[in-house]
PDB file of C-alpha atoms in Angstrom:
ATOM      1  CA  MET S   1      -0.024   0.060  -0.012  1.00  0.00           C
ATOM      2  CA  ARG S   2       2.871   2.338   0.896  1.00  0.00           C
ATOM      3  CA  ASN S   3       4.461   1.712  -2.469  1.00  0.00           C
ATOM      4  CA  LEU S   4       1.175   2.544  -4.203  1.00  0.00           C
ATOM      5  CA  TRP S   5       0.903   5.916  -2.436  1.00  0.00           C
ATOM      6  CA  ILE S   6       4.573   6.676  -3.376  1.00  0.00           C
ATOM      7  CA  PHE S   7       3.817   5.834  -6.963  1.00  0.00           C
ATOM      8  CA  ILE S   8       0.642   8.076  -7.038  1.00  0.00           C
ATOM      9  CA  SER S   9       2.492  10.941  -5.356  1.00  0.00           C
ATOM     10  CA  LYS S  10       5.331  10.612  -7.803  1.00  0.00           C
ATOM     11  CA  TYR S  11       3.019  10.758 -10.830  1.00  0.00           C
ATOM     12  CA  ASN S  12       0.227  12.893  -9.368  1.00  0.00           C
ATOM     13  CA  ALA S  13       0.564  15.516 -12.155  1.00  0.00           C
ATOM     14  CA  PHE S  14       0.010  12.860 -14.784  1.00  0.00           C
ATOM     15  CA  PHE S  15      -3.076  11.439 -12.961  1.00  0.00           C
ATOM     16  CA  LEU S  16      -4.512  14.894 -12.411  1.00  0.00           C
ATOM     17  CA  PHE S  17      -4.064  15.586 -16.162  1.00  0.00           C
ATOM     18  CA  LEU S  18      -5.711  12.350 -17.059  1.00  0.00           C
ATOM     19  CA  ILE S  19      -8.739  13.106 -14.768  1.00  0.00           C
ATOM     20  CA  PHE S  20      -9.087  16.657 -16.135  1.00  0.00           C
ATOM     21  CA  GLU S  21      -8.786  15.349 -19.713  1.00  0.00           C
ATOM     22  CA  VAL S  22     -11.413  12.722 -19.370  1.00  0.00           C
ATOM     23  CA  SER S  23     -13.833  15.145 -17.432  1.00  0.00           C
ATOM     24  CA  SER S  24     -13.449  17.699 -20.162  1.00  0.00           C
ATOM     25  CA  LEU S  25     -14.178  15.190 -22.925  1.00  0.00           C
ATOM     26  CA  ILE S  26     -17.279  13.900 -21.061  1.00  0.00           C
ATOM     27  CA  ILE S  27     -18.573  17.557 -20.637  1.00  0.00           C
ATOM     28  CA  TYR S  28     -17.701  18.413 -24.308  1.00  0.00           C
ATOM     29  CA  ILE S  29     -19.549  15.329 -25.610  1.00  0.00           C
ATOM     30  CA  LYS S  30     -22.447  15.608 -23.222  1.00  0.00           C
ATOM     31  CA  TYR S  31     -23.409  19.327 -24.047  1.00  0.00           C
ATOM     32  CA  ASN S  32     -22.721  19.256 -27.802  1.00  0.00           C
ATOM     33  CA  SER S  33     -25.226  17.409 -29.813  1.00  0.00           C
ATOM     34  CA  PHE S  34     -23.011  16.853 -32.930  1.00  0.00           C
ATOM     35  CA  GLN S  35     -19.997  15.495 -30.922  1.00  0.00           C
ATOM     36  CA  LYS S  36     -22.422  13.323 -28.846  1.00  0.00           C
ATOM     37  CA  ALA S  37     -23.918  11.823 -31.996  1.00  0.00           C
ATOM     38  CA  VAL S  38     -20.400  11.094 -33.373  1.00  0.00           C
ATOM     39  CA  PHE S  39     -19.331   9.525 -30.170  1.00  0.00           C
ATOM     40  CA  ILE S  40     -22.437   7.332 -29.974  1.00  0.00           C
ATOM     41  CA  ASN S  41     -22.059   6.176 -33.557  1.00  0.00           C
ATOM     42  CA  SER S  42     -18.347   5.427 -33.021  1.00  0.00           C
ATOM     43  CA  SER S  43     -19.044   3.592 -29.774  1.00  0.00           C
ATOM     44  CA  ASN S  44     -21.789   1.547 -31.418  1.00  0.00           C
ATOM     45  CA  GLU S  45     -19.437   0.545 -34.243  1.00  0.00           C
ATOM     46  CA  VAL S  46     -16.741  -0.500 -31.753  1.00  0.00           C
ATOM     47  CA  THR S  47     -19.234  -2.380 -29.716  1.00  0.00           C
ATOM     48  CA  GLY S  48     -20.583  -4.090 -32.800  1.00  0.00           C
ATOM     49  CA  ASN S  49     -17.275  -5.050 -33.882  1.00  0.00           C
ATOM     50  CA  LEU S  50     -16.468  -6.532 -30.420  1.00  0.00           C
ATOM     51  CA  TYR S  51     -19.694  -8.464 -30.272  1.00  0.00           C
ATOM     52  CA  ALA S  52     -19.091  -9.818 -33.818  1.00  0.00           C
ATOM     53  CA  ARG S  53     -15.584 -11.127 -32.687  1.00  0.00           C
ATOM     54  CA  VAL S  54     -17.087 -12.561 -29.507  1.00  0.00           C
ATOM     55  CA  ASN S  55     -19.815 -14.352 -31.619  1.00  0.00           C
ATOM     56  CA  GLU S  56     -17.266 -15.793 -34.059  1.00  0.00           C
ATOM     57  CA  PHE S  57     -15.234 -17.040 -31.086  1.00  0.00           C
ATOM     58  CA  TYR S  58     -18.403 -18.809 -29.638  1.00  0.00           C
ATOM     59  CA  ARG S  59     -19.319 -20.187 -33.031  1.00  0.00           C
ATOM     60  CA  TYR S  60     -15.838 -21.699 -33.337  1.00  0.00           C
ATOM     61  CA  LEU S  61     -16.258 -23.340 -29.950  1.00  0.00           C
ATOM     62  CA  SER S  62     -19.649 -24.850 -31.103  1.00  0.00           C
ATOM     63  CA  LEU S  63     -18.224 -26.224 -34.422  1.00  0.00           C
ATOM     64  CA  LYS S  64     -18.080 -29.782 -33.037  1.00  0.00           C
ATOM     65  CA  ASP S  65     -21.793 -29.752 -32.187  1.00  0.00           C
ATOM     66  CA  VAL S  66     -22.600 -28.222 -35.563  1.00  0.00           C
ATOM     67  CA  ASN S  67     -20.564 -30.876 -37.427  1.00  0.00           C
ATOM     68  CA  ASP S  68     -22.220 -33.639 -35.384  1.00  0.00           C
ATOM     69  CA  SER S  69     -25.672 -32.257 -36.191  1.00  0.00           C
ATOM     70  CA  LEU S  70     -24.820 -31.959 -39.948  1.00  0.00           C
ATOM     71  CA  ALA S  71     -23.534 -35.494 -40.059  1.00  0.00           C
ATOM     72  CA  ARG S  72     -26.651 -36.859 -38.429  1.00  0.00           C
ATOM     73  CA  GLU S  73     -28.812 -34.894 -40.818  1.00  0.00           C
ATOM     74  CA  ASN S  74     -26.921 -36.160 -43.862  1.00  0.00           C
ATOM     75  CA  ALA S  75     -27.383 -39.718 -42.647  1.00  0.00           C
ATOM     76  CA  ARG S  76     -31.080 -39.057 -42.156  1.00  0.00           C
ATOM     77  CA  LEU S  77     -31.483 -37.630 -45.664  1.00  0.00           C
ATOM     78  CA  ARG S  78     -29.347 -40.374 -47.240  1.00  0.00           C
ATOM     79  CA  ASN S  79     -31.730 -42.889 -45.637  1.00  0.00           C
ATOM     80  CA  GLN S  80     -34.580 -41.281 -47.610  1.00  0.00           C
ATOM     81  CA  LEU S  81     -32.831 -41.362 -51.008  1.00  0.00           C
ATOM     82  CA  LYS S  82     -34.552 -43.566 -53.680  1.00  0.00           C
ATOM     83  CA  SER S  83     -31.294 -45.607 -53.925  1.00  0.00           C
ATOM     84  CA  SER S  84     -31.728 -46.785 -50.321  1.00  0.00           C
ATOM     85  CA  PHE S  85     -34.908 -48.581 -51.201  1.00  0.00           C
ATOM     86  CA  TYR S  86     -35.697 -51.774 -52.907  1.00  0.00           C
ATOM     87  CA  VAL S  87     -38.706 -51.801 -55.257  1.00  0.00           C
ATOM     88  CA  ASP S  88     -40.855 -54.919 -54.877  1.00  0.00           C
ATOM     89  CA  THR S  89     -43.130 -54.897 -57.939  1.00  0.00           C
ATOM     90  CA  VAL S  90     -45.802 -57.630 -58.310  1.00  0.00           C
ATOM     91  CA  THR S  91     -47.812 -57.822 -61.663  1.00  0.00           C
ATOM     92  CA  ARG S  92     -51.049 -59.837 -61.418  1.00  0.00           C
ATOM     93  CA  HIS S  93     -54.102 -59.638 -63.582  1.00  0.00           C
ATOM     94  CA  LYS S  94     -52.798 -56.355 -65.240  1.00  0.00           C
ATOM     95  CA  VAL S  95     -52.619 -54.759 -61.834  1.00  0.00           C
ATOM     96  CA  THR S  96     -49.294 -53.432 -60.690  1.00  0.00           C
ATOM     97  CA  ASP S  97     -48.640 -53.140 -56.958  1.00  0.00           C
ATOM     98  CA  THR S  98     -45.276 -51.465 -56.137  1.00  0.00           C
ATOM     99  CA  VAL S  99     -43.995 -51.418 -52.630  1.00  0.00           C
ATOM    100  CA  TYR S 100     -40.784 -49.570 -51.562  1.00  0.00           C
ATOM    101  CA  LYS S 101     -38.914 -51.442 -48.939  1.00  0.00           C
ATOM    102  CA  GLN S 102     -35.772 -49.833 -47.393  1.00  0.00           C
ATOM    103  CA  GLN S 103     -32.729 -51.846 -48.339  1.00  0.00           C
ATOM    104  CA  TYR S 104     -30.011 -49.639 -47.029  1.00  0.00           C
ATOM    105  CA  GLU S 105     -29.801 -47.766 -43.840  1.00  0.00           C
ATOM    106  CA  TYR S 106     -26.931 -45.405 -42.859  1.00  0.00           C
ATOM    107  CA  ILE S 107     -25.429 -44.955 -39.378  1.00  0.00           C
ATOM    108  CA  VAL S 108     -23.309 -41.897 -38.862  1.00  0.00           C
ATOM    109  CA  ALA S 109     -20.024 -42.195 -36.987  1.00  0.00           C
ATOM    110  CA  LYS S 110     -17.076 -40.013 -36.232  1.00  0.00           C
ATOM    111  CA  VAL S 111     -13.534 -41.097 -37.158  1.00  0.00           C
ATOM    112  CA  ILE S 112     -11.312 -41.221 -34.038  1.00  0.00           C
ATOM    113  CA  ASN S 113      -8.191 -42.746 -35.443  1.00  0.00           C
ATOM    114  CA  ASN S 114      -6.884 -43.134 -39.031  1.00  0.00           C
ATOM    115  CA  SER S 115      -3.835 -44.138 -41.021  1.00  0.00           C
ATOM    116  CA  VAL S 116      -2.993 -43.542 -44.782  1.00  0.00           C
ATOM    117  CA  ASN S 117       0.811 -44.108 -44.930  1.00  0.00           C
ATOM    118  CA  ARG S 118       1.032 -47.867 -44.299  1.00  0.00           C
ATOM    119  CA  SER S 119       0.681 -50.924 -46.617  1.00  0.00           C
ATOM    120  CA  ASN S 120      -2.494 -51.921 -44.638  1.00  0.00           C
ATOM    121  CA  ASN S 121      -4.507 -48.938 -43.373  1.00  0.00           C
ATOM    122  CA  TYR S 122      -7.421 -48.924 -40.965  1.00  0.00           C
ATOM    123  CA  LEU S 123      -9.594 -46.352 -39.230  1.00  0.00           C
ATOM    124  CA  THR S 124     -11.487 -46.482 -35.969  1.00  0.00           C
ATOM    125  CA  ILE S 125     -14.996 -45.160 -35.529  1.00  0.00           C
ATOM    126  CA  ASN S 126     -16.826 -44.179 -32.326  1.00  0.00           C
ATOM    127  CA  CYS S 127     -19.853 -46.540 -32.927  1.00  0.00           C
ATOM    128  CA  GLY S 128     -20.106 -50.235 -32.427  1.00  0.00           C
ATOM    129  CA  GLY S 129     -22.501 -53.124 -31.888  1.00  0.00           C
ATOM    130  CA  LYS S 130     -24.687 -51.039 -29.471  1.00  0.00           C
ATOM    131  CA  GLN S 131     -25.303 -48.677 -32.312  1.00  0.00           C
ATOM    132  CA  GLY S 132     -26.175 -51.372 -34.882  1.00  0.00           C
ATOM    133  CA  ILE S 133     -22.667 -51.806 -36.519  1.00  0.00           C
ATOM    134  CA  ALA S 134     -21.683 -55.349 -37.554  1.00  0.00           C
ATOM    135  CA  LYS S 135     -18.736 -56.908 -39.280  1.00  0.00           C
ATOM    136  CA  GLY S 136     -18.845 -56.836 -43.098  1.00  0.00           C
ATOM    137  CA  MET S 137     -20.815 -53.485 -43.351  1.00  0.00           C
ATOM    138  CA  GLY S 138     -19.564 -51.075 -45.965  1.00  0.00           C
ATOM    139  CA  VAL S 139     -18.365 -47.582 -44.849  1.00  0.00           C
ATOM    140  CA  MET S 140     -18.605 -44.452 -46.961  1.00  0.00           C
ATOM    141  CA  CYS S 141     -18.554 -40.608 -46.660  1.00  0.00           C
ATOM    142  CA  ASP S 142     -20.181 -37.809 -48.592  1.00  0.00           C
ATOM    143  CA  LYS S 143     -17.381 -38.069 -51.208  1.00  0.00           C
ATOM    144  CA  GLY S 144     -17.400 -41.792 -51.819  1.00  0.00           C
ATOM    145  CA  ILE S 145     -16.512 -45.233 -50.573  1.00  0.00           C
ATOM    146  CA  VAL S 146     -14.101 -45.639 -47.517  1.00  0.00           C
ATOM    147  CA  GLY S 147     -13.860 -49.312 -46.657  1.00  0.00           C
ATOM    148  CA  LYS S 148     -15.554 -52.086 -44.754  1.00  0.00           C
ATOM    149  CA  VAL S 149     -16.018 -52.989 -41.009  1.00  0.00           C
ATOM    150  CA  VAL S 150     -13.698 -55.797 -39.879  1.00  0.00           C
ATOM    151  CA  TYR S 151     -13.832 -55.545 -35.997  1.00  0.00           C
ATOM    152  CA  VAL S 152     -16.545 -54.564 -33.769  1.00  0.00           C
ATOM    153  CA  SER S 153     -16.881 -53.923 -29.969  1.00  0.00           C
ATOM    154  CA  ASP S 154     -19.918 -52.595 -28.115  1.00  0.00           C
ATOM    155  CA  HIS S 155     -19.029 -48.952 -28.694  1.00  0.00           C
ATOM    156  CA  PHE S 156     -16.253 -48.887 -31.336  1.00  0.00           C
ATOM    157  CA  ALA S 157     -15.459 -50.470 -34.779  1.00  0.00           C
ATOM    158  CA  VAL S 158     -12.361 -50.866 -36.797  1.00  0.00           C
ATOM    159  CA  VAL S 159     -12.691 -50.308 -40.578  1.00  0.00           C
ATOM    160  CA  GLN S 160     -10.406 -51.757 -43.236  1.00  0.00           C
ATOM    161  CA  SER S 161      -9.725 -48.890 -45.443  1.00  0.00           C
ATOM    162  CA  LEU S 162      -9.779 -48.918 -49.272  1.00  0.00           C
ATOM    163  CA  LEU S 163      -6.058 -48.092 -48.722  1.00  0.00           C
ATOM    164  CA  HIS S 164      -5.388 -51.719 -47.862  1.00  0.00           C
ATOM    165  CA  LYS S 165      -3.660 -54.498 -49.923  1.00  0.00           C
ATOM    166  CA  ASP S 166      -6.622 -56.850 -49.470  1.00  0.00           C
ATOM    167  CA  SER S 167      -9.425 -54.406 -50.022  1.00  0.00           C
ATOM    168  CA  GLN S 168     -11.506 -55.060 -53.269  1.00  0.00           C
ATOM    169  CA  PHE S 169     -14.905 -53.628 -54.144  1.00  0.00           C
ATOM    170  CA  SER S 170     -17.128 -54.144 -57.099  1.00  0.00           C
ATOM    171  CA  ALA S 171     -17.162 -51.191 -59.343  1.00  0.00           C
ATOM    172  CA  MET S 172     -18.292 -50.033 -62.859  1.00  0.00           C
ATOM    173  CA  LEU S 173     -17.763 -47.190 -65.260  1.00  0.00           C
ATOM    174  CA  ALA S 174     -20.497 -44.727 -64.824  1.00  0.00           C
ATOM    175  CA  ASN S 175     -21.180 -44.267 -68.559  1.00  0.00           C
ATOM    176  CA  ASN S 176     -21.338 -47.756 -70.120  1.00  0.00           C
ATOM    177  CA  LYS S 177     -21.853 -49.771 -66.893  1.00  0.00           C
ATOM    178  CA  GLU S 178     -18.889 -52.089 -67.624  1.00  0.00           C
ATOM    179  CA  ILE S 179     -18.172 -54.022 -64.394  1.00  0.00           C
ATOM    180  CA  GLY S 180     -14.720 -54.575 -62.739  1.00  0.00           C
ATOM    181  CA  TYR S 181     -13.405 -54.160 -59.218  1.00  0.00           C
ATOM    182  CA  VAL S 182     -11.371 -51.496 -57.567  1.00  0.00           C
ATOM    183  CA  ALA S 183      -8.314 -51.911 -55.395  1.00  0.00           C
ATOM    184  CA  TRP S 184      -5.526 -49.866 -54.064  1.00  0.00           C
ATOM    185  CA  GLY S 185      -2.521 -49.086 -56.373  1.00  0.00           C
ATOM    186  CA  ASP S 186       0.683 -50.889 -56.000  1.00  0.00           C
ATOM    187  CA  ASP S 187       2.583 -47.667 -55.436  1.00  0.00           C
ATOM    188  CA  MET S 188       0.627 -47.134 -52.298  1.00  0.00           C
ATOM    189  CA  ASP S 189      -0.352 -43.571 -53.198  1.00  0.00           C
ATOM    190  CA  PRO S 190      -3.252 -42.626 -50.866  1.00  0.00           C
ATOM    191  CA  HIS S 191      -4.873 -40.612 -53.663  1.00  0.00           C
ATOM    192  CA  LYS S 192      -4.645 -43.406 -56.249  1.00  0.00           C
ATOM    193  CA  GLY S 193      -6.524 -46.695 -57.023  1.00  0.00           C
ATOM    194  CA  VAL S 194      -6.975 -49.152 -59.897  1.00  0.00           C
ATOM    195  CA  LEU S 195     -10.033 -50.420 -61.614  1.00  0.00           C
ATOM    196  CA  LYS S 196      -9.257 -53.978 -62.618  1.00  0.00           C
ATOM    197  CA  ASP S 197     -10.692 -56.676 -64.958  1.00  0.00           C
ATOM    198  CA  VAL S 198     -12.950 -54.486 -67.114  1.00  0.00           C
ATOM    199  CA  SER S 199     -14.005 -55.958 -70.382  1.00  0.00           C
ATOM    200  CA  ASN S 200     -11.989 -54.819 -73.428  1.00  0.00           C
ATOM    201  CA  ASN S 201     -15.227 -53.956 -75.089  1.00  0.00           C
ATOM    202  CA  ALA S 202     -15.399 -50.931 -72.781  1.00  0.00           C
ATOM    203  CA  LEU S 203     -14.416 -47.568 -74.194  1.00  0.00           C
ATOM    204  CA  PRO S 204     -13.292 -45.797 -71.064  1.00  0.00           C
ATOM    205  CA  LYS S 205     -12.275 -42.057 -71.246  1.00  0.00           C
ATOM    206  CA  LEU S 206      -9.869 -40.090 -69.044  1.00  0.00           C
ATOM    207  CA  GLY S 207     -11.726 -38.311 -66.419  1.00  0.00           C
ATOM    208  CA  GLU S 208     -14.714 -40.672 -66.534  1.00  0.00           C
ATOM    209  CA  LEU S 209     -16.439 -41.324 -63.183  1.00  0.00           C
ATOM    210  CA  VAL S 210     -16.057 -44.827 -61.616  1.00  0.00           C
ATOM    211  CA  VAL S 211     -18.892 -45.788 -59.229  1.00  0.00           C
ATOM    212  CA  THR S 212     -20.035 -48.793 -57.165  1.00  0.00           C
ATOM    213  CA  SER S 213     -21.927 -51.403 -59.142  1.00  0.00           C
ATOM    214  CA  GLY S 214     -24.484 -52.380 -56.415  1.00  0.00           C
ATOM    215  CA  TYR S 215     -23.078 -55.915 -56.375  1.00  0.00           C
ATOM    216  CA  SER S 216     -21.265 -55.665 -52.969  1.00  0.00           C
ATOM    217  CA  LEU S 217     -21.624 -53.609 -49.846  1.00  0.00           C
ATOM    218  CA  PHE S 218     -22.813 -50.369 -51.287  1.00  0.00           C
ATOM    219  CA  PRO S 219     -25.855 -49.112 -53.167  1.00  0.00           C
ATOM    220  CA  GLU S 220     -25.243 -48.536 -56.984  1.00  0.00           C
ATOM    221  CA  GLY S 221     -23.753 -45.269 -58.054  1.00  0.00           C
ATOM    222  CA  ILE S 222     -21.604 -44.333 -55.026  1.00  0.00           C
ATOM    223  CA  PRO S 223     -18.403 -42.450 -56.384  1.00  0.00           C
ATOM    224  CA  ILE S 224     -15.126 -44.267 -56.171  1.00  0.00           C
ATOM    225  CA  GLY S 225     -12.871 -42.076 -58.340  1.00  0.00           C
ATOM    226  CA  LYS S 226     -12.050 -40.805 -61.820  1.00  0.00           C
ATOM    227  CA  ILE S 227      -9.934 -42.454 -64.495  1.00  0.00           C
ATOM    228  CA  SER S 228      -6.541 -40.768 -64.564  1.00  0.00           C
ATOM    229  CA  ASN S 229      -4.581 -43.238 -66.756  1.00  0.00           C
ATOM    230  CA  LEU S 230      -5.328 -46.126 -69.212  1.00  0.00           C
ATOM    231  CA  HIS S 231      -3.274 -49.202 -69.549  1.00  0.00           C
ATOM    232  CA  THR S 232      -3.913 -52.904 -70.378  1.00  0.00           C
ATOM    233  CA  LYS S 233      -3.084 -56.019 -68.417  1.00  0.00           C
ATOM    234  CA  ALA S 234      -0.643 -58.485 -70.173  1.00  0.00           C
ATOM    235  CA  GLY S 235      -2.591 -60.426 -72.809  1.00  0.00           C
ATOM    236  CA  GLY S 236      -5.019 -57.630 -73.688  1.00  0.00           C
ATOM    237  CA  LEU S 237      -8.150 -59.604 -72.591  1.00  0.00           C
ATOM    238  CA  LEU S 238      -9.041 -57.290 -69.737  1.00  0.00           C
ATOM    239  CA  LEU S 239      -8.373 -53.685 -68.913  1.00  0.00           C
ATOM    240  CA  ASN S 240      -6.944 -52.001 -65.945  1.00  0.00           C
ATOM    241  CA  MET S 241      -7.344 -48.328 -65.353  1.00  0.00           C
ATOM    242  CA  GLU S 242      -5.703 -46.037 -62.799  1.00  0.00           C
ATOM    243  CA  LEU S 243      -8.040 -43.795 -60.755  1.00  0.00           C
ATOM    244  CA  THR S 244      -7.771 -40.681 -58.801  1.00  0.00           C
ATOM    245  CA  LEU S 245      -9.816 -41.585 -55.657  1.00  0.00           C
ATOM    246  CA  ALA S 246     -12.725 -39.463 -54.786  1.00  0.00           C
ATOM    247  CA  VAL S 247     -12.052 -39.556 -51.018  1.00  0.00           C
ATOM    248  CA  ASP S 248      -9.140 -37.719 -49.360  1.00  0.00           C
ATOM    249  CA  PHE S 249      -8.525 -40.319 -46.626  1.00  0.00           C
ATOM    250  CA  SER S 250      -6.199 -37.975 -44.736  1.00  0.00           C
ATOM    251  CA  LYS S 251      -9.137 -35.625 -44.061  1.00  0.00           C
ATOM    252  CA  LEU S 252     -11.771 -38.048 -42.920  1.00  0.00           C
ATOM    253  CA  GLN S 253     -13.901 -36.825 -39.908  1.00  0.00           C
ATOM    254  CA  TYR S 254     -17.409 -38.447 -40.336  1.00  0.00           C
ATOM    255  CA  VAL S 255     -18.458 -41.568 -42.115  1.00  0.00           C
ATOM    256  CA  ASN S 256     -21.743 -43.431 -42.865  1.00  0.00           C
ATOM    257  CA  VAL S 257     -21.878 -47.120 -42.150  1.00  0.00           C
ATOM    258  CA  VAL S 258     -23.999 -48.868 -44.718  1.00  0.00           C
ATOM    259  CA  ASP S 259     -26.451 -51.463 -43.285  1.00  0.00           C
ATOM    260  CA  ASN S 260     -27.809 -53.558 -46.217  1.00  0.00           C
ATOM    261  CA  LYS S 261     -30.961 -55.025 -44.803  1.00  0.00           C
ATOM    262  CA  PHE S 262     -30.956 -57.754 -47.521  1.00  0.00           C
ATOM    263  CA  ALA S 263     -27.343 -58.791 -47.098  1.00  0.00           C
ATOM    264  CA  LYS S 264     -27.833 -61.969 -45.053  1.00  0.00           C
ATOM    265  CA  GLU S 265     -30.623 -63.139 -47.204  1.00  0.00           C
ATOM    266  CA  GLN S 266     -28.481 -62.809 -50.318  1.00  0.00           C
ATOM    267  CA  GLU S 267     -25.401 -64.320 -48.693  1.00  0.00           C
ATOM    268  CA  GLY S 268     -27.376 -67.266 -47.470  1.00  0.00           C
ATOM    269  CA  LEU S 269     -28.890 -67.837 -50.923  1.00  0.00           C
ATOM    270  CA  GLU S 270     -25.564 -67.665 -52.638  1.00  0.00           C
ATOM    271  CA  ALA S 271     -23.943 -69.968 -50.081  1.00  0.00           C
ATOM    272  CA  GLN S 272     -26.619 -72.539 -50.785  1.00  0.00           C
ATOM    273  CA  GLN S 273     -25.985 -72.248 -54.524  1.00  0.00           C
ATOM    274  CA  LYS S 274     -22.219 -72.793 -53.971  1.00  0.00           C
ATOM    275  CA  LYS S 275     -22.912 -75.702 -51.859  1.00  0.00           C
ATOM    276  CA  ASP S 276     -25.078 -77.285 -54.578  1.00  0.00           C
ATOM    277  CA  GLU S 277     -22.330 -76.905 -57.218  1.00  0.00           C
TER     278      GLU S 277
END
């Protein structure tokens, strides 16, 4: 306290000047309408800018909740897409009865671990068996396919990425519907893939979109990538094409797990067919 009094007494002239200056400004602004209006406008602008900065800061803090909400909304809307439904059409006595049955359901999940620089890459999501996730389900995001579920616990799941030497997914050229399968490239570039075993009757073009065929874990038409290079497997009977992948795996935050409601029925029927062969 003694030091404070010493400081004030030492600089008392400055503090008196400051007090008189502020008092004079207040009196000047208070009793002059023009200056008062200018001061109010200026203070309102400063206050408005301050509120805007504070609001931006709070919006930044709430980005996680906003992203979670948008991801859930995207999954809900994707569940309503026509491609998520199976059309059961029965024609009898010239009367057509068409019933839409949901074939695909999407479960939103957040990526909590991910790798892109290994020969076998995986990602972990924050949903598991309690949320309806099961082994073998496909995983995608808003840009395209991501991989398939390989391990599941109650609250988490591990996804085998497309960037894995054993990953293969049925695919087709978007324009002429020629079927092949997509895999990761041998050079292990996280932005490149290969569309393999396409019929040599196909006439692919650079930049042509490659999508899912509907024969595997995903609905038909989900983006995989675009053709970036054309070359032929030895023998010339089938075509291989290099792709630029649609998904940037290093930036994955949210994914949708694809629950194909008819998968078990189809697998059981196909297993019976193989048994009979």
